[in-house]
């Protein structure tokens, strides 16, 4: 271990100002001993006491602080999200000041990023949630670790570090791709690519759960009683009813289609955005990711599961069973169609192809 | 009550404002103590004062010029050091001032603010080192809390946020409104923390100051203010002309302090003898050079000195005197004041000094620039040292009068003949002799033979006391100014009276010399010491008498009023309010316990501490032994009564301590709880609430200690019960706590099983 690394791991170390302070104290001490001047001895004792008091208050500032429950909100590549850390200050009299929490995020590709969050004051006997803003750049599983809490409080001469071991994992969905421009799907077209089923039943015959309102949710899905009680708009998430217009799509993830990792991400982003868009439009979906089982997406809970799969999916060496899937009534979407290199295989239409081509890279929301 | 919160801008403003106050404190100290008379200092102080009330003034120079100005500053500093390197302190002060200028004409970042703080501390320390004044301690005491707040403001500032102010930030700023907002936002916790921090810092630094091992490597850094050699306070050099002492008679500063053993040992009218002048010529007094003569001054170097036996009469009780400690201020004189004969002299540290057994004076070789502390042992106030062997030549009463033309002959005269010579022209001599004859006639009329008393009465009858005697020009350069003063019957102060008395005595055949020193002083009941100020400077005469040696005569009227009392303010000058007495006490203690603190004092402090601890230890041992015996049944008799007494005392003290502890605990609980007081829910009793909070605390602690992760929702409920309002509690808090405790136990058990 290098000296620098060893010093950086020390729980208490002098800051730059602290080193200057020590130099000043040493010079004062030398002057005091060379001149036997008590005024200088007095100055020296003040300087050293300041350093000592800094350590004491710093220790007190960290005492009875508890950190727990590191968690991440739903996150999507390219969109800002929050990492929440619970902090409990059990001190009775004095607050804690000037804390800096450091979070280390390791992306699926192994990139390490540190996020700092400065907390100016936490009152004694208070529970607070510390929020770190994070903008994930890649889909996949990110490892998030609270590395340490540090502070230079009160005088800035000493950096006291409190190593932490809290960690969690965050599943980052693929980045959103703008698929809103002119995407028009045949809503009742029985041929070819999409199979339409109709039902006279209600839109939501069975409630799967509740979730926060998102832009685009139909008003009829709002759970008014819960919304009134909590003050936060909440919508009902229901199991998709029979008879809704159903789009059956299969996405090809064969390795040979992708030249780079970015292409995989873009393709995943397109698949996610497309499914989200269709879901927002009230469409009932049935999706197949490469050779997996068909996943019926009738509501947001199922769509979340679909996105979770999409977040971690990797290109497969296994060849895509194109014909058999087509025969079972699925529209097959291949990466070349989306990445704009070849003509669409299924014939959703040239418009779709052009939009997909435009959205290849640049429209990924960052 | 909802407190107002300070915004980021308010914090930036407060940081700037405080740093300006700290700068003013440091610069004010430099000016007050006269450490520097640089015009730059005055201009900078005025500028900083203006920025306190009009902060936008601070950013008058754009920051883009900072680099060029820094270069200019560097050149200036190098030139200053190159040209004035001999005066080490002045270039350092100027460098500090220039850096402060650089940091004041621009808006400052946080790092630059901390530089300003360091510079201010440096200036304060420089003031303390060069002035050796108690104001240094006061400056430090004021600096500490201000610096603490400033440093805290710097550390609670987000390093990633904007750190530099602009003119825009000061728009609409008013000091009064800002101060009001600060007061509204002030929480009792913060001032308490600052106060406690300051106290702890002062205590720690005091302790460190006392325990620092004191070694003097003796390299002698020239940090002290240089006092030119031989320039003592006016009137206390080895020679002076008439009127010299009058310059300091209006000076109210302290010359020295005396710590006597008791007030009873203090004479009613103390005469503090310092300097003896034997030569007189045309209004000028001088001291004979005795370095080459017999019984030349005894040069000593050390911290203790015992006077030789020849200085005392055989019946002088050397061992039974008093021990008085003197604190002589710097730059007063190199001669040490004392009120009477004494057996030994002890300095606080090793000093080079001389003892002149002929004049009975003690002097350091150099005029001290700082306070000199010494102790006289075996002191007998109002007692004189015995005359030296040289004084036996004074037994004959022949007076030698010289005409000014015979000055060369006078110059060759040595002590003690100098104490009876007169250098007067013929008319002055005739006038003086006529006055002597006049006094003798008065004596004959009443049948007395005490010429000296009659001479005193004669002078006091014909002249009035005045601090500002009228100035007369002599008609001839040979005229003696004292004879002229006698002829005119003018008013005068002690020097005139003493000089005239000297002339009359010598004309009458009495060997006479002038003594300079101090008369009287003020007694401080507050700390039981005697203060002698410069305005107490005095001159009197000593006349040689074959039987009793040198006897004091003070011809100055109103010199017998005695010393005054600091507390009651009955002194002549009206000094003496309680406050000034207290300040003076602080100053003396500062000199005594800080400036002059050395290895010996360290040992003394250590011994005192050891003694205290040992005495407490013995008390504890006695008490515990008594309790043990009492528990064992006691031994009866008087010792048994004694033991019971101790036991009952112990029980009583324990009850009192316990009661006070409970009261303090309750009060502290109330104080602590006040800001968190919650609205009471009438359905929940206070006891139930307390019980639930206490139980939830236990479970929460368990969860946190054992790091149980699977209790997320329960954790927040428990937190709500522990810290939240009663109205927000879950419906059945007892059940929540019970279930949580059960889950906690279960998870701990599971974990142990897994480990096994």
GROMACS .gro file of C-alpha atoms in nm, chain A residues 16-17 20-21 24 27-54 56-57 60 64-69 86-100 116-121 123-128 151-158 162 164-166, chain B residues 5-8 11 114 118 121 125 128-129 132-133 136-137 140-141 144 147-148 151-153 155-161 187-190 192-193 197-198 200-202 204-206 208-209 212-221 223-224 590 593-598 669 672-673 675-676 697 700-701 704 707 709 712 715 719 722-723:
model
  162
   16UNK     CA    1  -0.393   2.128   0.437
   17UNK     CA    2  -0.498   2.403   0.677
   20UNK     CA    3  -0.014   2.492   0.811
   21UNK     CA    4  -0.148   2.520   1.162
   24UNK     CA    5   0.276   2.768   1.274
   27UNK     CA    6   0.758   2.781   1.457
   28UNK     CA    7   0.597   2.947   1.758
   29UNK     CA    8   0.734   2.673   1.980
   30UNK     CA    9   1.086   2.714   1.841
   31UNK     CA   10   1.063   3.090   1.892
   32UNK     CA   11   0.929   3.040   2.246
   33UNK     CA   12   1.208   2.803   2.344
   34UNK     CA   13   1.476   3.016   2.187
   35UNK     CA   14   1.364   3.338   2.346
   36UNK     CA   15   1.213   3.195   2.668
   37UNK     CA   16   0.928   3.433   2.601
   38UNK     CA   17   0.614   3.343   2.789
   39UNK     CA   18   0.396   3.536   2.548
   40UNK     CA   19   0.506   3.293   2.280
   41UNK     CA   20   0.452   3.001   2.515
   42UNK     CA   21   0.101   3.132   2.568
   43UNK     CA   22   0.049   3.153   2.193
   44UNK     CA   23   0.186   2.802   2.151
   45UNK     CA   24  -0.045   2.662   2.415
   46UNK     CA   25  -0.341   2.832   2.243
   47UNK     CA   26  -0.247   2.682   1.909
   48UNK     CA   27  -0.202   2.331   2.048
   49UNK     CA   28  -0.520   2.357   2.253
   50UNK     CA   29  -0.702   2.461   1.937
   51UNK     CA   30  -0.579   2.148   1.765
   52UNK     CA   31  -0.678   1.932   2.060
   53UNK     CA   32  -1.019   2.094   2.091
   54UNK     CA   33  -1.070   2.040   1.721
   56UNK     CA   34  -1.252   1.659   2.075
   57UNK     CA   35  -1.537   1.844   1.906
   60UNK     CA   36  -1.832   1.461   1.958
   64UNK     CA   37  -2.416   0.872   1.837
   65UNK     CA   38  -2.476   0.902   1.466
   66UNK     CA   39  -2.638   0.605   1.301
   67UNK     CA   40  -2.665   0.544   0.930
   68UNK     CA   41  -2.888   0.275   0.788
   69UNK     CA   42  -3.112   0.167   0.506
   86UNK     CA   43  -3.136   0.714   0.663
   87UNK     CA   44  -2.950   0.898   0.932
   88UNK     CA   45  -3.037   0.909   1.297
   89UNK     CA   46  -2.867   1.157   1.528
   90UNK     CA   47  -2.912   1.034   1.882
   91UNK     CA   48  -2.722   1.322   2.040
   92UNK     CA   49  -2.936   1.504   2.289
   93UNK     CA   50  -2.799   1.852   2.309
   94UNK     CA   51  -2.584   1.956   2.020
   95UNK     CA   52  -2.647   1.899   1.653
   96UNK     CA   53  -2.401   1.749   1.408
   97UNK     CA   54  -2.246   1.990   1.163
   98UNK     CA   55  -2.064   1.984   0.834
   99UNK     CA   56  -2.089   1.613   0.748
  100UNK     CA   57  -1.985   1.488   0.408
  116UNK     CA   58  -2.048   1.356  -0.229
  117UNK     CA   59  -2.329   1.499  -0.029
  118UNK     CA   60  -2.273   1.781   0.215
  119UNK     CA   61  -2.498   1.795   0.520
  120UNK     CA   62  -2.470   2.127   0.693
  121UNK     CA   63  -2.661   2.052   1.011
  123UNK     CA   64  -3.037   1.858   1.480
  124UNK     CA   65  -2.999   1.631   1.781
  125UNK     CA   66  -3.255   1.353   1.829
  126UNK     CA   67  -3.365   1.377   1.468
  127UNK     CA   68  -3.415   1.127   1.191
  128UNK     CA   69  -3.330   1.254   0.845
  151UNK     CA   70  -1.612   1.602   0.837
  152UNK     CA   71  -1.367   1.884   0.898
  153UNK     CA   72  -1.588   2.034   1.165
  154UNK     CA   73  -1.526   2.245   1.375
  155UNK     CA   74  -1.208   2.424   1.277
  156UNK     CA   75  -1.106   2.256   0.955
  157UNK     CA   76  -0.767   2.138   1.078
  158UNK     CA   77  -0.857   1.771   1.101
  162UNK     CA   78  -1.590   0.730   0.970
  164UNK     CA   79  -1.900   0.266   0.657
  165UNK     CA   80  -2.004  -0.069   0.515
  166UNK     CA   81  -2.357  -0.004   0.401
  371UNK     CA   82  -3.301   3.022   0.939
  372UNK     CA   83  -3.001   3.190   0.789
  373UNK     CA   84  -2.966   3.156   0.417
  374UNK     CA   85  -2.641   3.078   0.239
  377UNK     CA   86  -2.374   3.290   0.618
  480UNK     CA   87  -0.871   3.152   0.688
  484UNK     CA   88  -0.397   3.343   1.058
  487UNK     CA   89  -0.350   3.580   1.507
  491UNK     CA   90   0.097   3.749   1.894
  494UNK     CA   91   0.192   4.051   2.274
  495UNK     CA   92   0.559   3.978   2.218
  498UNK     CA   93   0.439   4.247   2.684
  499UNK     CA   94   0.108   4.398   2.778
  502UNK     CA   95  -0.252   4.063   2.463
  503UNK     CA   96  -0.436   3.828   2.695
  506UNK     CA   97  -0.665   3.643   2.282
  507UNK     CA   98  -0.975   3.600   2.496
  510UNK     CA   99  -1.084   3.285   2.049
  513UNK     CA  100  -1.215   3.273   1.545
  514UNK     CA  101  -1.416   2.970   1.654
  517UNK     CA  102  -1.381   2.858   1.147
  518UNK     CA  103  -1.711   2.683   1.209
  519UNK     CA  104  -1.870   2.896   0.938
  521UNK     CA  105  -1.634   2.419   0.783
  522UNK     CA  106  -2.013   2.415   0.756
  523UNK     CA  107  -1.990   2.563   0.411
  524UNK     CA  108  -2.047   2.322   0.126
  525UNK     CA  109  -1.714   2.303  -0.057
  526UNK     CA  110  -1.893   2.262  -0.388
  527UNK     CA  111  -2.109   2.572  -0.357
  553UNK     CA  112  -3.043   2.917   1.883
  554UNK     CA  113  -2.932   2.881   2.244
  555UNK     CA  114  -2.727   2.578   2.152
  556UNK     CA  115  -2.480   2.758   1.931
  558UNK     CA  116  -2.358   2.773   2.448
  559UNK     CA  117  -2.131   2.561   2.233
  563UNK     CA  118  -1.557   2.575   2.358
  564UNK     CA  119  -1.391   2.902   2.458
  566UNK     CA  120  -1.241   2.458   2.745
  567UNK     CA  121  -0.982   2.613   2.514
  568UNK     CA  122  -0.879   2.864   2.779
  570UNK     CA  123  -0.657   2.362   2.816
  571UNK     CA  124  -0.420   2.634   2.706
  572UNK     CA  125  -0.373   2.749   3.065
  574UNK     CA  126  -0.054   2.355   2.879
  575UNK     CA  127   0.111   2.685   2.958
  578UNK     CA  128   0.527   2.320   2.916
  579UNK     CA  129   0.884   2.240   3.015
  580UNK     CA  130   1.077   2.564   3.022
  581UNK     CA  131   1.417   2.548   2.858
  582UNK     CA  132   1.593   2.851   2.731
  583UNK     CA  133   1.812   2.767   2.437
  584UNK     CA  134   1.935   3.121   2.465
  585UNK     CA  135   1.942   3.204   2.098
  586UNK     CA  136   1.777   3.529   2.195
  587UNK     CA  137   1.548   3.608   1.906
  589UNK     CA  138   1.151   3.999   1.936
  590UNK     CA  139   1.135   4.228   2.235
  956UNK     CA  140  -0.063   3.870   3.433
  959UNK     CA  141   0.190   3.446   3.655
  960UNK     CA  142   0.232   3.471   3.280
  961UNK     CA  143   0.514   3.698   3.174
  962UNK     CA  144   0.749   3.607   3.458
  963UNK     CA  145   0.646   3.245   3.492
  964UNK     CA  146   0.952   3.024   3.496
 1035UNK     CA  147  -3.391   1.730   3.131
 1038UNK     CA  148  -3.306   1.966   2.689
 1039UNK     CA  149  -3.664   1.870   2.625
 1041UNK     CA  150  -3.712   2.264   2.212
 1042UNK     CA  151  -3.856   1.921   2.136
 1063UNK     CA  152  -3.561   0.337   2.269
 1066UNK     CA  153  -3.428   0.072   1.860
 1067UNK     CA  154  -3.094   0.039   2.029
 1070UNK     CA  155  -2.907  -0.063   1.563
 1073UNK     CA  156  -2.766  -0.446   1.272
 1075UNK     CA  157  -3.192  -0.522   0.844
 1078UNK     CA  158  -3.754  -0.162   0.792
 1081UNK     CA  159  -3.806   0.060   1.246
 1085UNK     CA  160  -3.870   0.589   1.550
 1088UNK     CA  161  -3.936   0.733   2.016
 1089UNK     CA  162  -3.909   1.079   1.864
   0.00000   0.00000   0.00000
